[in-house]
Tab-separated table of C-alpha atoms in Angstrom:
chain	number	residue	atom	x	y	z
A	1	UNK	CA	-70.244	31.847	-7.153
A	2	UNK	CA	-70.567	28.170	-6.115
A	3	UNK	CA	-66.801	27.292	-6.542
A	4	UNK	CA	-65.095	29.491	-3.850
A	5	UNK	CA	-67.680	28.471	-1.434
A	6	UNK	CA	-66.468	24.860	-2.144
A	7	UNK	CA	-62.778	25.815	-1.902
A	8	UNK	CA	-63.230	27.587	1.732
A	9	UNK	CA	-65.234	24.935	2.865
A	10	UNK	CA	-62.369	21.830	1.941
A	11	UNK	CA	-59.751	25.031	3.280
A	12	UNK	CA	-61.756	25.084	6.756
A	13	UNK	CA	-62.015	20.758	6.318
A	14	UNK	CA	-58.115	20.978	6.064
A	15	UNK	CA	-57.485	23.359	8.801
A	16	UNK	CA	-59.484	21.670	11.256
A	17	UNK	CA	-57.733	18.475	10.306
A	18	UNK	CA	-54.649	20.099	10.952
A	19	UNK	CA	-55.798	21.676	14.679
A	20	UNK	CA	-56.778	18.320	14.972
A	21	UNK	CA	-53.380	16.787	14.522
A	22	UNK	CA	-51.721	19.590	17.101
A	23	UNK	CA	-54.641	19.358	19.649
A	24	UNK	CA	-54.063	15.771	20.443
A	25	UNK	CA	-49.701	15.789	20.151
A	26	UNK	CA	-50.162	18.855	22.702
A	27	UNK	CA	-52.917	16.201	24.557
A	28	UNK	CA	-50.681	13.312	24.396
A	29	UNK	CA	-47.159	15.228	25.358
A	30	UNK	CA	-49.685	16.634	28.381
A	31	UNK	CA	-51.143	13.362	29.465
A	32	UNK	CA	-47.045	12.285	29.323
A	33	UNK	CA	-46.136	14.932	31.818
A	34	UNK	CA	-48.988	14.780	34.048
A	35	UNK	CA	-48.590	10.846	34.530
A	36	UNK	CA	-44.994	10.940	33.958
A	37	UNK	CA	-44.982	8.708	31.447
A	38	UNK	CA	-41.644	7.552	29.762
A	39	UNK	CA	-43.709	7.239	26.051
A	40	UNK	CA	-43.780	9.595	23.574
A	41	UNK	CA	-45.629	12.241	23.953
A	42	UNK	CA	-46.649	11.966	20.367
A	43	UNK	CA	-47.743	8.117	20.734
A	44	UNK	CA	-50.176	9.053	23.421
A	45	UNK	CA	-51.898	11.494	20.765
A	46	UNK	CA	-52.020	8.814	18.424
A	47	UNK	CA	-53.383	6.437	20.880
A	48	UNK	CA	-55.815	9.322	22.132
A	49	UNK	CA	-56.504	9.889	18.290
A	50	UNK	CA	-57.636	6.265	17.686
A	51	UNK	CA	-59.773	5.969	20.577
A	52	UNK	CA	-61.494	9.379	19.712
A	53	UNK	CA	-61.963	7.997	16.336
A	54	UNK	CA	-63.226	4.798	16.853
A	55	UNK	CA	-66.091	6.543	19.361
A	56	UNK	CA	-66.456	8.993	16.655
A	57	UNK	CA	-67.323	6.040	13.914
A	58	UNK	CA	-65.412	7.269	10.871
A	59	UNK	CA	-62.152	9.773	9.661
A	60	UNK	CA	-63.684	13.276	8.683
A	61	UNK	CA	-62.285	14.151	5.099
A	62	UNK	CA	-60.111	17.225	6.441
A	63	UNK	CA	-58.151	14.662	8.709
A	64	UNK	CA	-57.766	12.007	6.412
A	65	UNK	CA	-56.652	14.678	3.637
A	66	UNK	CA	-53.657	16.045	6.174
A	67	UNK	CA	-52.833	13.358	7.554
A	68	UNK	CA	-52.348	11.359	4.246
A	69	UNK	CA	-50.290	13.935	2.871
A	70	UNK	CA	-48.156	14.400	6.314
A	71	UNK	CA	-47.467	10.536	5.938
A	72	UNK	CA	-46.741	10.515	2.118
A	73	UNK	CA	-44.293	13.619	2.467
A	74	UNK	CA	-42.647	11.236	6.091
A	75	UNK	CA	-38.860	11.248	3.955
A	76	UNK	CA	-38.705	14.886	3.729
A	77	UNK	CA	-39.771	15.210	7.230
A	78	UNK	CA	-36.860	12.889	8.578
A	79	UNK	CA	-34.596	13.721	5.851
A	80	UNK	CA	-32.954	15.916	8.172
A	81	UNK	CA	-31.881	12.887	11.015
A	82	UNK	CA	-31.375	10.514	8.613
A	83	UNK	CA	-28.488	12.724	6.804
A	84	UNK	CA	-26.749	12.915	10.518
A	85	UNK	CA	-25.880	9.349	9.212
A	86	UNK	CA	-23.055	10.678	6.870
A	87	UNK	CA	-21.828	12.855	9.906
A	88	UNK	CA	-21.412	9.727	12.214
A	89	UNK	CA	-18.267	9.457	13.976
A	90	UNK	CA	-16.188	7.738	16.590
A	91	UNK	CA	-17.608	4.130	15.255
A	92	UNK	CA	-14.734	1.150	14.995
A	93	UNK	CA	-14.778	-1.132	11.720
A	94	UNK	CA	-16.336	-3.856	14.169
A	95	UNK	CA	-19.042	-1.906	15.331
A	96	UNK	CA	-20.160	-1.421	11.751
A	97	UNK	CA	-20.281	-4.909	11.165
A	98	UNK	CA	-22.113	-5.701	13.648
A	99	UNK	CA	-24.572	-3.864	12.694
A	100	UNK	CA	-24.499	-4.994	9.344
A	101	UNK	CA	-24.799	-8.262	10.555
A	102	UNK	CA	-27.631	-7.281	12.952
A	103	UNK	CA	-29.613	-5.284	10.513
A	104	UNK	CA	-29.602	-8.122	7.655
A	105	UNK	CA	-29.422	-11.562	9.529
A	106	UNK	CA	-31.825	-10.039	12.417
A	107	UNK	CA	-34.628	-8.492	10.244
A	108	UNK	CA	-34.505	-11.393	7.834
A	109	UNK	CA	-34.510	-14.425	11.053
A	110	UNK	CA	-37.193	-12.128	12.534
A	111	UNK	CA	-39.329	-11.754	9.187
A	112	UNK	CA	-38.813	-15.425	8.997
A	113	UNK	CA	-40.256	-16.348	12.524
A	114	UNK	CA	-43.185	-13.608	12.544
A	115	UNK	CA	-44.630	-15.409	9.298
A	116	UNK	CA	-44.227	-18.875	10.184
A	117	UNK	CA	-46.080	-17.876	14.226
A	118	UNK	CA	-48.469	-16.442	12.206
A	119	UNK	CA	-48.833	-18.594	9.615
A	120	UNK	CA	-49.408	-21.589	12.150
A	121	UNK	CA	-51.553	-19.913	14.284
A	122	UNK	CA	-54.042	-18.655	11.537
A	123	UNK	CA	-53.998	-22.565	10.452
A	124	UNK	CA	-55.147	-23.401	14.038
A	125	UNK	CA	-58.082	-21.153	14.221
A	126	UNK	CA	-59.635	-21.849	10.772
A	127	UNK	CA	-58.214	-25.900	9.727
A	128	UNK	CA	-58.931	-25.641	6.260
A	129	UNK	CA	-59.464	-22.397	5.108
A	130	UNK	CA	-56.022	-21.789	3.152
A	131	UNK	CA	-54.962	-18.776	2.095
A	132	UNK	CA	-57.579	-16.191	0.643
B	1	UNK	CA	-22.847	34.418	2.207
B	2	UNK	CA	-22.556	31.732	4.879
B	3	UNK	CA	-25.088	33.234	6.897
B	4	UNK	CA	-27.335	32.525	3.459
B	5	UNK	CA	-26.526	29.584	3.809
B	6	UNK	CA	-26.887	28.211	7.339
B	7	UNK	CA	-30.566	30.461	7.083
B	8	UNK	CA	-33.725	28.549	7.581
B	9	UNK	CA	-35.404	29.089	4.057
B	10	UNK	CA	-31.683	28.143	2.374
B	11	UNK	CA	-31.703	24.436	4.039
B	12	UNK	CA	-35.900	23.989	3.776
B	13	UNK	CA	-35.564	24.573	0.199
B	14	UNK	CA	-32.036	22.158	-0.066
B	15	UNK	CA	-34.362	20.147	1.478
B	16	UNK	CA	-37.549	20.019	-0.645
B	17	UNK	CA	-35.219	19.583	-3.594
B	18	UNK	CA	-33.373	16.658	-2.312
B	19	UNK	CA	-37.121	15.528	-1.298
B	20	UNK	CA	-37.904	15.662	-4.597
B	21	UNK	CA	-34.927	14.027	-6.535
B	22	UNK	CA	-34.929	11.300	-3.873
B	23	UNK	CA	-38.307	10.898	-5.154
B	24	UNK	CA	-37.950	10.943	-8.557
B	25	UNK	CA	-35.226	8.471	-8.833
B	26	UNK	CA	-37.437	6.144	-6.533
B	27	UNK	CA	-40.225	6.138	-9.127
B	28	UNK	CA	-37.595	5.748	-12.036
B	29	UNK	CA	-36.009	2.850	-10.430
B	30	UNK	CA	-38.898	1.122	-8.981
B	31	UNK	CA	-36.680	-0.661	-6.443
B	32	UNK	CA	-37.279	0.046	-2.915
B	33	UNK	CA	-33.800	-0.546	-2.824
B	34	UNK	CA	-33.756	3.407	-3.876
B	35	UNK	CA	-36.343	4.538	-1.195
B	36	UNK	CA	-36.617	8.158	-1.491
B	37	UNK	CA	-34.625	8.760	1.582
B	38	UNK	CA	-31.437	7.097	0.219
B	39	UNK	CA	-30.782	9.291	-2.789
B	40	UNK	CA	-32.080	12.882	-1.033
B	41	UNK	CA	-30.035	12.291	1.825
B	42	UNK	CA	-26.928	11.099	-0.200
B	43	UNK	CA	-27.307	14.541	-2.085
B	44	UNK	CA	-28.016	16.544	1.022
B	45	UNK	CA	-25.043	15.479	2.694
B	46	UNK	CA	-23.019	15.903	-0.776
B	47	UNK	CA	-24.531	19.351	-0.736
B	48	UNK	CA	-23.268	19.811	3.047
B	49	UNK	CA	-20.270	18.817	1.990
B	50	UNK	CA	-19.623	20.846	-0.632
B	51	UNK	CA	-20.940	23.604	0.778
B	52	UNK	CA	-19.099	23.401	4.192
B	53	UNK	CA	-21.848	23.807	5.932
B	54	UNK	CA	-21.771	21.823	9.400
B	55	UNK	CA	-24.333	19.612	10.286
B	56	UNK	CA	-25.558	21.048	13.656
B	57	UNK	CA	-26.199	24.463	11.726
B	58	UNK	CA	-28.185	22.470	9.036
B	59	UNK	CA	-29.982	20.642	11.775
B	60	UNK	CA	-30.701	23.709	13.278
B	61	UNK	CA	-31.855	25.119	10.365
B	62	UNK	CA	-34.416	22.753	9.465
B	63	UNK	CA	-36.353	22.873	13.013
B	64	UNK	CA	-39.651	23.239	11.088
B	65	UNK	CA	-39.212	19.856	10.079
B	66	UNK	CA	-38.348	17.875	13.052
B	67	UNK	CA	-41.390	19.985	14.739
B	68	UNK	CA	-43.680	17.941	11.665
B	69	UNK	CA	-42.863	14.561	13.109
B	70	UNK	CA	-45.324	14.981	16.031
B	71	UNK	CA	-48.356	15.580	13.654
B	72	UNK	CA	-47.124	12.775	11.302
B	73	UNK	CA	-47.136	9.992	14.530
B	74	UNK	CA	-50.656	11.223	15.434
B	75	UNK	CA	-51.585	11.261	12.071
B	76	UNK	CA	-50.441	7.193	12.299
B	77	UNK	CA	-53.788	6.706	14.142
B	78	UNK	CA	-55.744	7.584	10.329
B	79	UNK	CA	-54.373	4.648	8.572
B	80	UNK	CA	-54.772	2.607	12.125
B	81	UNK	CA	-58.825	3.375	12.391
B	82	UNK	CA	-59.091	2.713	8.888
B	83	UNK	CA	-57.228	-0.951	9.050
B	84	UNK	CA	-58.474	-1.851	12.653
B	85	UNK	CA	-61.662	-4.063	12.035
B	86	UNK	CA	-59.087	-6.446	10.004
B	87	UNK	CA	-58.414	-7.457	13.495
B	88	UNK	CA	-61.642	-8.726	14.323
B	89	UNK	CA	-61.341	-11.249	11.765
B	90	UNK	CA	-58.429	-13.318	13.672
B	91	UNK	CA	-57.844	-11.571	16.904
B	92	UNK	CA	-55.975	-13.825	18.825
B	93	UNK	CA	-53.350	-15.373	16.031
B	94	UNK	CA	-52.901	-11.578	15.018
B	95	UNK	CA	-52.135	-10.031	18.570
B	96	UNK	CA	-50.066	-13.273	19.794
B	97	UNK	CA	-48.106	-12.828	16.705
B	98	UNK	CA	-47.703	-9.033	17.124
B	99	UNK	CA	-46.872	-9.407	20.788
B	100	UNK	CA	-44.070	-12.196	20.002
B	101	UNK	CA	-42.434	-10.070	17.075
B	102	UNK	CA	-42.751	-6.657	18.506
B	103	UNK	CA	-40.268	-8.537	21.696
B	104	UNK	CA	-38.375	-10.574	18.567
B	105	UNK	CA	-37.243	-8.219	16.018
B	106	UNK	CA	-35.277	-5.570	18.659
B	107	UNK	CA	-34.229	-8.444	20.427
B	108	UNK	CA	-32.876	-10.622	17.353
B	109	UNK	CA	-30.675	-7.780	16.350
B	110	UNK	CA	-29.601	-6.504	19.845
B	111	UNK	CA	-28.294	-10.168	20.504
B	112	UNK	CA	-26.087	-10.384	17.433
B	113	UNK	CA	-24.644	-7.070	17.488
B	114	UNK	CA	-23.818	-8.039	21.181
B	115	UNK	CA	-22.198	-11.428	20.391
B	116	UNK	CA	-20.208	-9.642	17.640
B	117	UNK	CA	-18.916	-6.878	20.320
B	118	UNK	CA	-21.069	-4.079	19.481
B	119	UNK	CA	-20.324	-0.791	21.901
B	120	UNK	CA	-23.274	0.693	23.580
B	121	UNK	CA	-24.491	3.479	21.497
B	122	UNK	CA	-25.470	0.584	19.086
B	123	UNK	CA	-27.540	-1.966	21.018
B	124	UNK	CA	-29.333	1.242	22.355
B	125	UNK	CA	-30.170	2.222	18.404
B	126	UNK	CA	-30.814	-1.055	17.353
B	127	UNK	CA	-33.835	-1.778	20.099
B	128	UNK	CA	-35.771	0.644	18.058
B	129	UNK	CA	-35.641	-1.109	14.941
B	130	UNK	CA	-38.999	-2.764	14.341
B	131	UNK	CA	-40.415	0.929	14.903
B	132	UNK	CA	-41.389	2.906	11.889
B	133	UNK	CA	-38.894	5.833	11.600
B	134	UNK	CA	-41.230	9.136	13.510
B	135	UNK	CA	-41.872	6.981	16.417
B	136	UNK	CA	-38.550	5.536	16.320
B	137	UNK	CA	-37.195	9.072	16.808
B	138	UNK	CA	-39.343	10.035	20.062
B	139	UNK	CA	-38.523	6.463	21.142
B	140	UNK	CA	-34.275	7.178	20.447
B	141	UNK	CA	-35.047	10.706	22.380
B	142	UNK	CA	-36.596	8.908	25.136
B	143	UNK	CA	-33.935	5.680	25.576
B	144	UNK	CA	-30.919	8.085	25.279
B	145	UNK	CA	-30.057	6.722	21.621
B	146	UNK	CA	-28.893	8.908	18.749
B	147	UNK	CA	-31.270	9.937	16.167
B	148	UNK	CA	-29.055	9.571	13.342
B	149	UNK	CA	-28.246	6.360	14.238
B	150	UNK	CA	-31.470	5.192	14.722
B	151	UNK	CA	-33.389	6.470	11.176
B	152	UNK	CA	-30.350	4.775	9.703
B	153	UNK	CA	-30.869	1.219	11.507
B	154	UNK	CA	-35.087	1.268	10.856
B	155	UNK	CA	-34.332	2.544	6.868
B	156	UNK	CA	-31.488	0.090	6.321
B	157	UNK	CA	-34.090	-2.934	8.267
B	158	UNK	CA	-36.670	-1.637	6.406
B	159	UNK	CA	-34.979	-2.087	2.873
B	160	UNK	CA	-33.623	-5.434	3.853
B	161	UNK	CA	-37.200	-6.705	4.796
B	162	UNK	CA	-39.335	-5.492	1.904
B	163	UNK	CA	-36.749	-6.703	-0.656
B	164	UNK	CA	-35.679	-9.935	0.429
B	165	UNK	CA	-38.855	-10.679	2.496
B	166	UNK	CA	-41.158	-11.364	-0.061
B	167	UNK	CA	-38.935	-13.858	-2.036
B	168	UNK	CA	-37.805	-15.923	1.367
B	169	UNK	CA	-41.511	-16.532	1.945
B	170	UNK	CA	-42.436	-17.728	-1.303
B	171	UNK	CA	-39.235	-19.542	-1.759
B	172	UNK	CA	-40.849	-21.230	1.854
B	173	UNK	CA	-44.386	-21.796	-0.134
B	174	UNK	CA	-45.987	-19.155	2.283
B	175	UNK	CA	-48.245	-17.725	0.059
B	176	UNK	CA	-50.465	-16.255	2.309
B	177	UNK	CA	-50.904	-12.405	1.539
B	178	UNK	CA	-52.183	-11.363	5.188
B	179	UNK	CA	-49.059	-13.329	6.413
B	180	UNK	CA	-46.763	-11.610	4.104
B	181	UNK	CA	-48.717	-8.393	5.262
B	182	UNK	CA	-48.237	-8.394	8.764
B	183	UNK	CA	-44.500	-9.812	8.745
B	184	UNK	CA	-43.605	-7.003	6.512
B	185	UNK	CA	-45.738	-4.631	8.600
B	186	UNK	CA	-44.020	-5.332	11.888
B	187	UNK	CA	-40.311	-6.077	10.333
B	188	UNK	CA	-39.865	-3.671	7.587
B	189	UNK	CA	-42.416	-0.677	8.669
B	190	UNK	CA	-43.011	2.072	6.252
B	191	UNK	CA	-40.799	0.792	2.987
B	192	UNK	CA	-42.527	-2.695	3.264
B	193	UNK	CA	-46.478	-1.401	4.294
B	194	UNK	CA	-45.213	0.560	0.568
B	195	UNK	CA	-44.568	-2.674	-0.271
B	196	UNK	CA	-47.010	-5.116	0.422
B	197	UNK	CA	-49.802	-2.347	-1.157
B	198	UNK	CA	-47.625	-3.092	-4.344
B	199	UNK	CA	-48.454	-6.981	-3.811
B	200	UNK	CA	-51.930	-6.586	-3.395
B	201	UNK	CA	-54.312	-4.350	-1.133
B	202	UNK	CA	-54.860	-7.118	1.348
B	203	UNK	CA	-51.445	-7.206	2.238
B	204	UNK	CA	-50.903	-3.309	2.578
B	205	UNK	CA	-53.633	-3.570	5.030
B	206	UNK	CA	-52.272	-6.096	7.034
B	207	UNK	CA	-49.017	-4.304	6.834
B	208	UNK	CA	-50.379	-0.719	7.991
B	209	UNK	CA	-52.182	-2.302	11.191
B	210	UNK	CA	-49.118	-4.513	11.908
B	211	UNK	CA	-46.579	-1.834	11.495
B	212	UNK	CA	-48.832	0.664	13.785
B	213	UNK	CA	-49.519	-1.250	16.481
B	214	UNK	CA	-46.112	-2.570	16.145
B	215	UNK	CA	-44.783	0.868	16.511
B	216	UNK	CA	-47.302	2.129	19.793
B	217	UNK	CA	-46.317	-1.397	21.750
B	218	UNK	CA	-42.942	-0.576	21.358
B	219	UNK	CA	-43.130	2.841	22.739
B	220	UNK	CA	-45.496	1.463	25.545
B	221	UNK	CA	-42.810	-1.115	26.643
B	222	UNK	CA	-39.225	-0.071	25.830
B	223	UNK	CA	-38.823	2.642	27.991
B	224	UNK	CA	-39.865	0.048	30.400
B	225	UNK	CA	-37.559	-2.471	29.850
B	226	UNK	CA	-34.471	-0.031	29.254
B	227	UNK	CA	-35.256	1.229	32.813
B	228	UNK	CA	-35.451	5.068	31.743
């Protein structure tokens, strides 16, 4: 008797997680247009999202259970664009290197100079406290 | 037959299966060198392929998925609220370094891509590269920049950063884990936030509020800057 009542209620949890999810990406894409904002539509939501949450105080379980499995299943969901990448075309040999080159030296120089900023700035504010 | 096979439930379930294998040889390897999206979209363009199905018909076919990646950015702002008060620990080093990099990282790779000749299409796809991939595809929609393109730069940065970031930093004798975090956060999105909660949970946190607020700057300013 007790069990279905349990599986309806985390059913209902999920489903309002879910409107959840729609009701602000129809929010943000609405606060885009009205504003005429060049961002994402989508963004906005997730900007709206965190505000509401952070006046809310905590994640209710049916959000956090959608949206955890929407972000663990994000490869299938872009699987789709990122195949286009076989189906490229009209690229020269130079162009490809160049984004080899761009891709490999840029994220690694970039990597590179976020951790040393951030390393030196984190030794500023607390001289002393190493690494925890 | 073809009409089978250009038919929405056809290419979700090609799909879910190359979802799957990409998957399963990710967990077998253990590299993120073999991030699930490498080996399911090798074998869903194979399948294309040998199918002779055309792309646009296959994009066309999977709609239901592209319509997903609104959902999944909102649902960004879960692992955001959860990772926030981090922030309040060392505000100003955190958002100085997350303002710098945000600017550095597209601008790194735009400038040697331009001094090696690259044509347009390129330095337009490579601006969105410190962007995890779902926002990196509304961004590439908004900036004029082709999707493909685009999910192929942020993967390909993203593999680059969480395999050979960690051992550059400790080669360096950086051993700081919220360090390592938030450079992998901002730099290698999604693969390295997988990453860094591999190295320890202090670092995956680190990594999911860099790579978040990383990812809403970006699609605050670039449309800005590019003018659209």
């Amino acid at each position: 008797m007790g069990l279905p009542n349990v599986t309806f209620k985390r059913a209902l949890s999920w489903l309002a997680g879910a409107f959840t999810l729609l009701a602000f990406e129809g929010l943000g894409v609405a606060l885009g247009r009205w504003l005429e904002l060049p961002v994402p539509g989508a963004v906005l939501g997730m900007v709206l999202l965190l505000l509401a949450l952070l006046v809310y105080g905590s994640v209710p379980t049916g959000l956090a259970a959608v949206s955890g499995l929407l972000l663990r299943s994000l490869a299938l969901l872009f699987l789709p664009a990122a195949v286009g990448v076989y189906f490229l075309r009209g690229f020269a040999t130079s162009d490809w290197l160049a984004l080899l080159a761009a891709t490999t030296v840029g994220t690694l120089l970039s990597f590179l100079l976020t951790a040393l900023l951030l390393q030196r700035l984190l030794r500023r504010e607390s001289p002393g406290e190493d690494s925890d | 037959m073809t009409e089978l096979l250009v038919s929405p439930p056809f290419i979700l379930a090609l799909n879910f299966f190359a979802f799957l294998l990409g998957l399963a040889i990710y967990r077998r390897s253990g590299t993120p060198l073999l991030h699930p999206i490498v080996g399911a979209s090798a074998f869903t363009a194979l399948a294309l392929w040998l199918l002779h199905i055309p792309y646009g018909d296959y994009q066309r076919a999977s709609g239901l998925l592209y319509a997903l990646l609104g959902p999944a950015v909102v649902a960004l702002a879960v692992p955001l609220r959860q990772n926030l008060p981090i922030i309040r620990r060392a505000a100003w080093p955190l958002l100085v370094t997350l303002v710098v990099s945000a600017a550095l990282a597209p601008v790194a790779g735009v400038l040697i891509a331009l001094l090696l000749g690259a044509a347009k299409p390129i330095l337009l796809a490579l601006s969105g590269k410190a962007v995890t991939t779902p926002i990196a595809l509304g961004l590439a929609e908004k900036v004029g920049a082709a999707a493909s393109l685009t999910v192929g730069i942020v993967v390909f940065s993203g593999v680059v950063g969480a395999v050979l970031g960690p051992p550059l930093l400790s080669r360096l004798g950086i051993r700081d884990q919220r360090v390592l975090g938030f450079a992998l956060g901002i730099n290698a999105h999604a693969i390295g936030t997988a990453r860094a909660l591999e190295i320890s949970a202090l670092c995956g946190a680190f990594a999911a509020l860099s790579m978040g607020l990383c990812g809403a700057l970006t699609a605050f300013a670039l449309p800005f800057f590019l003018g659209r």
